[in-house]
Coordinates of C-alpha atoms in Angstrom, one line a residue:
M15 CA 6.2 -34.5 11.9
F16 CA 7.0 -31.8 9.3
E17 CA 10.7 -32.5 10.4
D18 CA 10.5 -36.2 9.4
V19 CA 8.8 -35.3 6.1
T20 CA 11.7 -32.8 5.3
E21 CA 14.3 -35.3 6.3
R22 CA 12.8 -38.0 3.9
L23 CA 12.6 -35.4 0.9
R24 CA 16.3 -34.5 1.6
A25 CA 17.4 -38.3 1.7
A26 CA 15.6 -38.8 -1.6
N27 CA 16.9 -36.0 -3.3
Q28 CA 20.5 -36.1 -2.5
G29 CA 20.3 -33.9 0.5
K30 CA 17.9 -31.3 -1.0
I31 CA 14.5 -30.4 -0.9
P32 CA 12.8 -30.0 -4.3
F33 CA 12.8 -26.4 -5.5
E34 CA 14.7 -25.2 -2.2
E35 CA 17.2 -23.1 -4.1
Q36 CA 14.6 -21.3 -6.5
A37 CA 12.6 -20.7 -3.2
A38 CA 15.7 -19.2 -1.5
A39 CA 16.5 -17.4 -4.5
L40 CA 13.0 -15.6 -4.6
A41 CA 13.1 -15.0 -0.9
D42 CA 16.6 -13.2 -1.4
L43 CA 14.9 -11.3 -4.2
R44 CA 12.1 -10.1 -2.2
S45 CA 14.3 -9.5 0.7
T46 CA 16.3 -6.9 -1.6
I47 CA 13.3 -5.4 -3.1
L48 CA 12.1 -4.5 0.5
E49 CA 15.2 -3.5 1.7
N50 CA 16.0 -1.1 -1.1
K51 CA 12.6 0.3 -1.0
K52 CA 13.0 1.2 2.7
M53 CA 16.6 2.2 2.8
E54 CA 16.5 6.0 1.8
Q55 CA 13.9 6.7 4.7
D56 CA 15.8 4.5 7.2
L57 CA 19.5 6.3 6.5
L58 CA 17.5 9.6 7.0
L59 CA 16.2 8.3 10.4
M60 CA 19.7 6.6 11.4
Y61 CA 21.6 9.6 10.5
T62 CA 19.2 11.8 12.4
Y63 CA 19.2 9.7 15.4
M64 CA 23.3 9.7 15.1
A65 CA 23.3 13.4 14.6
A66 CA 21.1 13.7 17.7
I67 CA 23.3 11.8 20.0
T68 CA 26.5 13.3 18.9
T69 CA 25.1 16.7 20.6
S70 CA 26.2 14.9 23.6
T71 CA 29.9 13.8 24.7
V72 CA 29.7 10.3 23.0
T73 CA 32.8 8.6 21.7
R74 CA 33.0 6.7 18.5
P75 CA 32.4 3.2 20.0
E76 CA 29.6 4.4 21.8
I77 CA 28.0 5.9 18.6
F78 CA 28.4 2.6 16.8
Q79 CA 27.2 0.9 19.8
Y80 CA 24.0 3.1 20.4
T81 CA 23.1 2.9 16.6
A82 CA 23.6 -0.9 16.2
E83 CA 21.0 -1.3 18.9
R84 CA 18.5 0.4 16.6
F85 CA 17.4 -2.7 14.7
E86 CA 14.4 -1.0 13.4
Y87 CA 16.4 0.8 11.1
I88 CA 17.7 -1.3 8.2
P89 CA 21.1 0.5 8.1
S90 CA 21.8 -0.1 11.6
R91 CA 22.0 -3.9 11.0
Y92 CA 24.9 -3.1 8.9
I93 CA 26.4 -0.9 11.5
A94 CA 25.8 -3.9 14.1
K95 CA 28.1 -6.0 11.9
V96 CA 30.6 -3.3 11.7
Q97 CA 30.6 -3.1 15.5
R98 CA 30.8 -6.8 15.8
L99 CA 34.1 -6.8 13.8
V100 CA 35.6 -4.2 15.7
A101 CA 34.5 -5.7 19.2
K102 CA 35.2 -9.5 18.6
W103 CA 37.7 -9.4 15.8
G104 CA 40.0 -6.7 16.6
Q105 CA 39.5 -4.7 13.4
N106 CA 39.8 -0.8 13.4
Y107 CA 36.6 1.0 12.2
S108 CA 37.7 2.1 8.9
S109 CA 38.7 -1.4 7.8
A110 CA 35.4 -2.9 9.3
L111 CA 33.3 -0.4 7.5
R112 CA 35.0 -1.1 4.0
A113 CA 34.7 -4.8 4.8
I114 CA 31.1 -4.5 5.3
A115 CA 30.6 -2.2 2.3
E116 CA 31.9 -4.8 0.0
R117 CA 29.2 -7.2 1.0
C118 CA 26.2 -4.6 0.7
R119 CA 24.1 -4.8 -2.0
N120 CA 22.4 -1.2 -1.8
A121 CA 24.6 1.4 -3.5
T122 CA 23.5 4.1 -1.3
L123 CA 24.3 2.5 1.9
Q124 CA 27.6 1.1 0.1
S125 CA 28.7 4.6 -0.6
M126 CA 28.0 5.8 2.9
L127 CA 29.8 3.3 4.5
N128 CA 32.9 3.7 2.3
R129 CA 32.6 7.8 2.8
Y130 CA 32.5 7.0 6.6
A131 CA 35.7 4.9 6.5
N132 CA 37.4 7.4 4.4
S133 CA 36.5 10.2 7.0
I134 CA 37.9 8.3 9.9
D135 CA 41.1 7.9 7.8
S136 CA 41.4 11.4 7.3
G137 CA 40.7 12.3 10.7
V138 CA 37.4 14.1 10.2
P139 CA 35.5 14.4 13.7
D140 CA 32.6 12.2 13.7
D141 CA 29.9 15.0 14.7
D142 CA 31.3 16.9 11.7
F143 CA 31.0 13.9 9.3
I144 CA 27.6 12.8 10.6
N145 CA 26.2 16.3 10.1
T146 CA 27.5 16.6 6.6
E147 CA 26.1 13.0 5.9
L148 CA 22.6 14.0 7.2
S149 CA 22.6 16.9 5.1
S150 CA 23.3 14.8 2.0
I151 CA 21.0 11.9 3.0
R152 CA 18.1 14.6 3.2
S153 CA 18.8 15.6 -0.3
I154 CA 19.0 12.1 -1.5
Y155 CA 15.9 11.2 0.1
R156 CA 14.2 14.2 -1.6
N157 CA 15.8 13.6 -4.9
S158 CA 14.4 9.7 -4.4
F159 CA 11.0 10.5 -3.2
E160 CA 10.3 13.3 -6.1
Q161 CA 11.6 10.8 -8.7
G162 CA 9.3 8.1 -7.4
I163 CA 6.3 10.7 -7.4
E164 CA 7.1 11.5 -11.2
L165 CA 7.5 7.8 -12.1
L166 CA 4.3 6.8 -10.2
K167 CA 2.4 9.7 -12.1
K168 CA 3.3 8.3 -15.2
W169 CA 2.9 4.7 -14.4
G170 CA -0.5 5.7 -12.9
D171 CA -1.8 7.1 -16.1
A172 CA 0.1 4.1 -18.0
Y173 CA -1.9 1.6 -15.7
I174 CA -5.2 3.1 -16.4
A175 CA -4.6 3.2 -20.2
M176 CA -3.4 -0.5 -20.1
L177 CA -6.3 -1.8 -18.1
L178 CA -8.9 0.1 -20.3
S179 CA -7.2 -1.6 -23.3
G180 CA -7.5 -5.0 -21.7
A181 CA -11.1 -4.3 -20.7
L182 CA -11.8 -3.4 -24.6
V183 CA -10.2 -6.5 -25.6
A184 CA -12.6 -8.3 -23.5
I185 CA -15.7 -6.5 -24.9
I186 CA -14.6 -7.4 -28.3
M187 CA -14.3 -11.1 -27.4
M188 CA -17.8 -11.0 -26.0
I189 CA -19.2 -9.4 -28.9
S190 CA -17.6 -11.7 -31.1
V191 CA -19.0 -14.7 -29.2
A192 CA -22.4 -12.9 -29.6
I193 CA -22.1 -12.5 -33.3
Y194 CA -20.6 -16.1 -34.2
A195 CA -21.4 -18.1 -31.2
P196 CA -18.5 -20.5 -32.1
D197 CA -18.0 -23.8 -30.3
G198 CA -15.0 -24.1 -27.8
I199 CA -15.1 -20.6 -26.6
E200 CA -13.4 -21.6 -23.4
A201 CA -9.9 -21.0 -25.1
T202 CA -11.1 -17.6 -26.0
L203 CA -12.5 -16.5 -22.7
N204 CA -9.3 -17.8 -21.0
T205 CA -7.2 -15.7 -23.3
S206 CA -9.1 -12.6 -22.1
Y207 CA -8.7 -13.6 -18.5
F208 CA -4.6 -13.8 -19.2
I209 CA -4.6 -10.5 -20.8
I210 CA -6.4 -8.6 -17.9
L211 CA -4.4 -10.6 -15.2
A212 CA -1.1 -9.7 -17.0
I213 CA -1.8 -6.3 -17.4
S214 CA -2.9 -6.1 -13.8
I215 CA 0.3 -7.7 -12.2
F216 CA 2.7 -5.9 -14.6
G217 CA 1.0 -2.2 -13.7
L218 CA 0.6 -2.9 -10.0
T219 CA 4.1 -4.2 -10.0
I220 CA 5.8 -1.3 -11.7
M221 CA 3.8 1.0 -9.4
Y222 CA 4.9 -0.7 -6.3
R223 CA 8.6 -0.5 -7.5
A224 CA 7.7 3.2 -8.2
V225 CA 6.1 4.4 -5.2
P226 CA 8.0 6.0 -2.3
D227 CA 8.1 4.4 0.8
D228 CA 5.8 6.2 3.3
P229 CA 4.5 4.3 6.2
R230 CA 2.0 6.3 8.4
T231 CA 0.8 4.0 11.2
H232 CA 3.3 2.7 13.7
G233 CA 1.9 -0.9 13.9
L234 CA 2.4 -1.2 17.6
S235 CA 0.0 -4.0 18.9
E236 CA -0.3 -3.0 22.5
I237 CA -1.4 0.7 22.2
C238 CA -2.8 2.7 19.2
S239 CA -5.0 5.3 18.1
R240 CA -8.8 5.4 19.0
E241 CA -9.7 4.8 15.3
Q242 CA -7.1 2.1 15.1
G243 CA -8.6 0.2 18.1
L244 CA -12.1 0.4 16.8
I245 CA -11.0 -0.8 13.5
R246 CA -9.5 -3.8 14.9
R247 CA -12.3 -4.6 17.3
L248 CA -15.0 -4.1 14.5
E249 CA -12.9 -6.3 11.9
R250 CA -13.1 -9.1 14.0
L251 CA -16.7 -9.2 13.9
I252 CA -17.5 -7.9 10.3
L253 CA -14.8 -9.8 8.1
P254 CA -16.2 -13.1 9.4
I255 CA -19.8 -12.1 8.9
T256 CA -18.8 -10.7 5.5
A257 CA -17.3 -13.9 4.4
A258 CA -20.3 -16.1 5.5
I259 CA -22.7 -13.9 3.8
G260 CA -20.8 -13.9 0.6
L261 CA -20.2 -17.5 0.8
M262 CA -23.7 -18.5 1.5
L263 CA -24.9 -15.9 -1.4
I264 CA -22.6 -17.7 -3.8
L265 CA -23.8 -21.1 -2.8
V266 CA -27.4 -20.1 -3.2
G267 CA -26.9 -18.4 -6.6
A268 CA -27.5 -15.0 -5.5
N269 CA -27.2 -12.1 -8.2
A270 CA -23.4 -11.0 -8.4
G271 CA -24.4 -7.3 -8.2
I272 CA -26.0 -8.0 -4.8
I273 CA -23.0 -9.9 -3.7
F274 CA -20.6 -7.0 -4.7
L275 CA -23.1 -4.5 -3.1
L276 CA -23.3 -6.2 0.3
V277 CA -19.5 -6.8 0.5
G278 CA -19.0 -3.1 -0.2
L279 CA -21.7 -2.0 2.2
L280 CA -20.5 -4.3 5.1
L281 CA -16.7 -3.0 4.8
M282 CA -17.8 0.6 4.3
P283 CA -17.5 1.2 8.3
L284 CA -13.9 -0.2 8.3
G285 CA -13.1 2.0 5.2
V286 CA -14.6 5.2 6.5
I287 CA -13.0 4.8 9.8
G288 CA -9.7 3.7 8.3
Y289 CA -9.6 6.9 5.8
I290 CA -10.6 9.2 8.9
D291 CA -7.6 7.7 10.9
D292 CA -5.4 8.3 7.9
A293 CA -6.2 11.8 7.7
N294 CA -5.7 12.4 11.3
V295 CA -2.1 10.7 11.4
V296 CA -1.2 13.0 8.4
N297 CA -2.4 16.2 10.4
R298 CA -0.6 15.1 13.6
D299 CA 2.7 14.7 11.9
N300 CA 2.3 18.2 10.2
D301 CA 1.9 19.4 13.8
F302 CA 4.9 17.4 15.2
A303 CA 7.5 19.1 13.3
T304 CA 6.7 22.4 15.3
F305 CA 5.9 20.9 18.4
I306 CA 9.1 19.1 18.8
R307 CA 11.3 22.0 17.8
G308 CA 9.4 24.4 20.2
L309 CA 9.8 21.6 22.9
G310 CA 13.3 21.3 22.5
S311 CA 14.0 25.1 22.6
I312 CA 12.2 25.7 25.6
M313 CA 13.9 22.8 27.5
G314 CA 17.3 24.2 26.2
G315 CA 16.6 27.6 26.6
K316 CA 15.3 27.6 30.1
G317 CA 17.3 24.4 31.4
I318 CA 14.1 22.7 32.5
T319 CA 12.5 19.3 32.5
T320 CA 10.2 17.7 29.9
G321 CA 7.1 18.2 32.0
D322 CA 8.0 21.9 32.8
A323 CA 8.7 22.5 29.1
L324 CA 5.1 21.1 28.1
Q325 CA 3.3 23.4 30.2
E326 CA 5.0 26.5 28.2
V327 CA 4.4 24.9 24.9
D328 CA 1.7 26.9 22.5
R329 CA -1.0 24.1 21.9
K330 CA -3.4 26.7 20.5
S331 CA -1.4 26.4 17.3
L332 CA -1.1 22.6 17.3
F333 CA -4.6 21.8 17.0
H334 CA -4.5 18.1 16.0
L335 CA -1.9 17.4 18.7
E336 CA -3.2 19.4 21.5
P337 CA -5.3 16.7 23.4
F338 CA -2.3 14.4 23.4
I339 CA -0.1 16.9 24.6
N340 CA -2.6 17.7 27.5
S341 CA -2.6 14.3 28.1
V342 CA 0.9 13.6 28.6
S343 CA 1.4 16.8 30.5
S344 CA -1.3 15.7 33.0
K345 CA 0.5 12.4 33.5
L346 CA 3.8 13.9 34.0
N347 CA 2.6 16.6 36.5
L348 CA 1.0 13.8 38.4
G349 CA 4.4 12.0 38.8
L350 CA 3.4 8.9 36.4
D351 CA 6.3 7.1 34.9
E352 CA 7.8 9.4 32.1
A353 CA 8.8 6.7 29.6
G354 CA 5.3 5.0 30.0
S355 CA 3.5 8.4 29.6
W356 CA 5.4 9.3 26.4
K357 CA 4.8 5.6 25.1
K358 CA 1.2 6.5 25.6
F359 CA 1.5 9.4 23.7
I360 CA 3.2 7.8 20.8
G361 CA 0.9 5.0 20.7
E362 CA -2.3 7.4 20.8
T363 CA -1.3 9.5 18.0
G364 CA -1.1 6.1 15.8
S365 CA 1.7 7.8 13.7
Y366 CA 4.9 6.0 12.4
L367 CA 6.9 9.1 11.9
I368 CA 6.1 10.5 15.7
Y369 CA 6.9 7.2 17.1
K370 CA 10.3 7.1 15.3
Y371 CA 11.3 10.8 15.8
M372 CA 10.0 11.1 19.5
N373 CA 12.1 8.0 20.3
I374 CA 15.1 9.7 18.9
F375 CA 14.5 13.1 20.7
R376 CA 14.1 11.3 24.2
D377 CA 17.2 8.8 23.8
A378 CA 19.4 11.9 22.6
V379 CA 18.3 14.1 25.8
A380 CA 18.5 11.0 28.0
L381 CA 22.2 10.7 26.8
G382 CA 22.9 14.5 27.7
G383 CA 22.5 16.1 24.2
S384 CA 21.5 19.5 23.8
P385 CA 17.6 19.7 23.8
D386 CA 17.8 22.8 21.6
A387 CA 20.1 21.1 18.8
I388 CA 18.3 17.9 19.2
G389 CA 14.8 19.4 18.6
K390 CA 16.0 21.3 15.5
I391 CA 17.9 18.2 14.1
V392 CA 14.6 16.0 14.7
S393 CA 12.2 18.7 13.5
S394 CA 14.2 19.3 10.1
S395 CA 14.2 15.5 9.1
M396 CA 10.4 15.4 10.3
L397 CA 9.7 18.5 8.1
E398 CA 11.5 17.1 5.3
Q399 CA 9.1 14.1 5.3
V400 CA 6.1 15.9 5.8
L401 CA 6.7 18.4 2.9
L402 CA 7.5 15.5 0.5
R403 CA 4.2 13.7 1.6
R404 CA 2.3 16.6 0.8
K405 CA 3.5 16.7 -2.8
R406 CA 2.7 13.0 -3.0
D407 CA -0.9 13.6 -1.5
M408 CA -1.5 16.1 -4.5
M409 CA -0.6 13.5 -6.9
V410 CA -2.7 10.7 -5.3
K411 CA -5.9 12.7 -5.1
G412 CA -5.8 13.1 -8.8
F413 CA -5.0 9.6 -9.3
V414 CA -8.0 8.6 -7.1
V415 CA -10.2 10.9 -8.5
L416 CA -9.7 9.3 -12.0
L417 CA -9.7 5.7 -10.9
V418 CA -13.0 5.5 -9.4
P419 CA -14.9 7.3 -12.3
M420 CA -12.7 4.9 -15.0
H421 CA -13.7 2.1 -12.9
G422 CA -17.4 2.7 -13.2
A423 CA -16.9 3.8 -16.9
M424 CA -15.3 0.4 -17.4
I425 CA -17.6 -1.8 -15.8
S426 CA -20.7 0.1 -17.0
I427 CA -19.5 -0.4 -20.8
F428 CA -19.0 -3.9 -20.0
V429 CA -22.0 -4.8 -18.2
F430 CA -24.5 -2.6 -20.3
L431 CA -23.1 -4.1 -23.4
F432 CA -23.4 -7.7 -22.5
E433 CA -27.2 -6.9 -21.4
I434 CA -27.7 -5.5 -24.6
L435 CA -26.4 -8.3 -26.3
L436 CA -28.5 -10.7 -24.2
A437 CA -31.7 -8.7 -25.1
M438 CA -30.8 -8.7 -28.8
S439 CA -30.0 -12.5 -28.7
R440 CA -33.3 -13.2 -27.0
A441 CA -35.2 -11.0 -29.4
V442 CA -33.4 -12.8 -32.4
T443 CA -34.3 -16.2 -31.3
E444 CA -37.8 -15.4 -31.0
V445 CA -38.0 -13.9 -34.2
M446 CA -36.5 -17.0 -35.5
T447 CA -39.0 -19.3 -33.7
R448 CA -41.5 -17.3 -35.2
F449 CA -40.3 -17.6 -38.6
T450 CA -39.6 -21.2 -38.3
E451 CA -43.4 -21.8 -37.2
T452 CA -44.8 -19.4 -39.9
S453 CA -42.7 -21.2 -42.5
A454 CA -44.0 -24.6 -41.7
A455 CA -47.4 -23.6 -42.4
L456 CA -46.7 -22.0 -45.6
S457 CA -46.2 -23.4 -49.3
G458 CA -42.9 -24.1 -50.9
G459 CA -42.1 -20.5 -52.2
S460 CA -42.6 -18.8 -49.1
A461 CA -40.9 -21.5 -46.8
S462 CA -37.8 -20.8 -48.7
I463 CA -37.9 -17.0 -48.2
G464 CA -38.7 -17.8 -44.0
S465 CA -35.6 -20.3 -44.2
S466 CA -33.2 -17.7 -45.8
M467 CA -34.5 -15.0 -43.2
G468 CA -33.9 -17.4 -40.4
A469 CA -30.3 -18.3 -41.7
S470 CA -29.7 -14.4 -42.1
L471 CA -30.6 -13.8 -38.6
N472 CA -28.8 -16.8 -37.0
I473 CA -25.7 -14.6 -36.2
F474 CA -26.8 -13.4 -33.0
A475 CA -28.6 -16.5 -31.9
N476 CA -27.4 -19.3 -29.6
F477 CA -25.7 -16.8 -27.3
P478 CA -24.3 -18.9 -24.3
E479 CA -25.8 -16.8 -21.4
D480 CA -24.7 -18.8 -18.6
T481 CA -20.9 -19.1 -19.7
M482 CA -21.1 -15.4 -20.8
R483 CA -22.6 -14.2 -17.5
T484 CA -19.8 -16.2 -15.5
Y485 CA -17.1 -14.5 -17.9
V486 CA -18.6 -10.9 -17.1
V487 CA -18.7 -11.5 -13.4
T488 CA -15.0 -12.8 -13.6
I489 CA -13.8 -10.0 -15.5
L490 CA -15.7 -7.4 -13.1
L491 CA -13.9 -9.0 -10.0
M492 CA -10.5 -9.1 -11.6
L493 CA -10.9 -5.2 -12.5
T494 CA -12.2 -4.5 -8.9
V495 CA -9.4 -6.4 -7.3
A496 CA -6.9 -5.0 -9.4
N497 CA -8.2 -1.5 -8.9
V498 CA -8.3 -1.8 -5.3
L499 CA -4.7 -2.7 -5.1
A500 CA -3.8 0.2 -7.4
G501 CA -5.5 2.5 -5.1
K502 CA -4.2 1.2 -1.8
I503 CA -0.4 1.3 -3.7
V504 CA -0.5 4.6 -4.8
M505 CA -2.2 6.0 -1.8
G506 CA 0.1 4.2 0.6
G507 CA -1.1 4.4 4.3
D508 CA -2.1 1.4 6.5
R509 CA -3.6 -1.8 5.5
Y510 CA -7.0 -0.4 6.8
L511 CA -7.5 1.7 3.2
Y512 CA -7.7 -1.8 1.6
Y513 CA -11.3 -1.6 3.2
F514 CA -12.0 1.9 2.1
F515 CA -10.9 1.0 -1.7
T516 CA -12.8 -2.4 -1.4
S517 CA -16.3 -0.7 -0.2
L518 CA -15.8 2.0 -2.6
L519 CA -15.5 0.0 -6.0
C520 CA -17.4 -3.0 -4.8
V521 CA -20.6 -0.7 -4.2
V522 CA -19.8 0.8 -7.6
T523 CA -19.6 -2.4 -9.3
G524 CA -22.8 -3.9 -7.5
V525 CA -24.9 -0.7 -8.3
V526 CA -23.9 -0.9 -12.0
Y527 CA -24.4 -4.9 -12.3
I528 CA -27.7 -4.4 -10.6
I529 CA -29.3 -1.3 -12.4
A530 CA -27.9 -2.4 -15.9
P531 CA -30.7 -5.0 -16.8
I532 CA -33.2 -2.4 -15.5
V533 CA -32.1 0.5 -17.6
V534 CA -31.4 -1.7 -20.8
G535 CA -34.9 -3.4 -20.2
A536 CA -36.6 0.0 -20.4
L537 CA -34.5 1.3 -23.1
F538 CA -33.6 -1.1 -25.6
I539 CA -36.9 -2.4 -26.4
I540 CA -36.4 -4.6 -29.6
P541 CA -39.4 -4.9 -31.8
T542 CA -40.5 -8.4 -32.6
F543 CA -43.0 -9.9 -35.0
T544 CA -46.6 -10.6 -33.7
G545 CA -47.8 -12.4 -36.7
V546 CA -47.4 -12.9 -40.3

């Protein structure tokens, strides 16, 4: 059906689909951004793999062939193109590397391909070049990561300042409406929406571009950590219930604060479990660098198998990995399939880095490489990423500690001021009504005084309560969504952390919205005339 529609559209537009070129350009831009964002880390992983397999007696064609098969690394796709030019078109490796480099859009990868071609022309052994490049890419990755942290720190502060400025603009517009009560305020309110939206999109985009790429969970569907499995089961139940309850409350016109609060409380179990899983994955990654170095040293030093080496690993110093090491060791001692046992080990840890580096270690050992040398190579690359992650986490904690109170302060000012203006408007309207009634009962001179007094009080009358309440709720929703995205972008981690920030900020928003009219009603009692 859709193919027929596509063909008719092409026939009616001279063989083109409307906006096809624009959509292709946007898709190409998105692909380039994502590729450039992941390139340094994938280059580190790819060179770690290449350095690990060169510890065995592999030839140059085998290095390229094995690397080309690792399609999970973005640079490996370009190595696959090089291998295709050599195998199918008869080019030599240096000319094929240069040909692919010319078509590469990433400067770092382009430089690497050209350097590899030059080393081949110069007769440099592959293992020497790869080890040198591995050291270089570690430095490049470290520099890129640290620059990203510095940029993220600056843009995080700028985002908070800009969003606070946007909230102040929205507050000023609300006060203006309360004072003057103009007709046709929709354009004014739409301007406020646009300012908040523009600031949010700009700030979030800049932070996303600046944040270093640091995936934490492997995302395997068939097996995962206990916390990830629990979240996957719970979200099938909690998300539909949350959506249904939220929609029902909106349709019956329930208090917006109650809706925010219920959404936050319902998502809180997912958020808490997701936060725990994120912390566990980070701790397991910290232990893995030590574990893989020790495992390789024992295997290489004693010339024993992986199962026997696991018995001699010091597990007490690997607190967070000890249960998983015990599990895989027991499986191997029982004679179960080694590949399946390690796959379960990788899956149950839930870690992206363990998934990548454990597979590198096992593949290189299977090719006949030195376990001792491979363990050192893998451990060094893993340790580099773990230490950089610690630097990022220090900055993240400061940002999150600032983000949550800032969100609470912004919405508190906004909501409390709205309730104060609303109370003042109601009081002024009541006073004006009493003056009008009193003026009608007075004689000429006194009546004119009442009329002039009523006119002077008109500046806080006719406050459009329903329209402005919708305006307040919309602004609160926009601020909450923007801060949820900001927290997740800065903190990184799996998508489960969206639940964590959503539950936290929605609860804050809901509590403030609920208690604001109670506090204002108790503290801001505006006196009224009971008689004249």
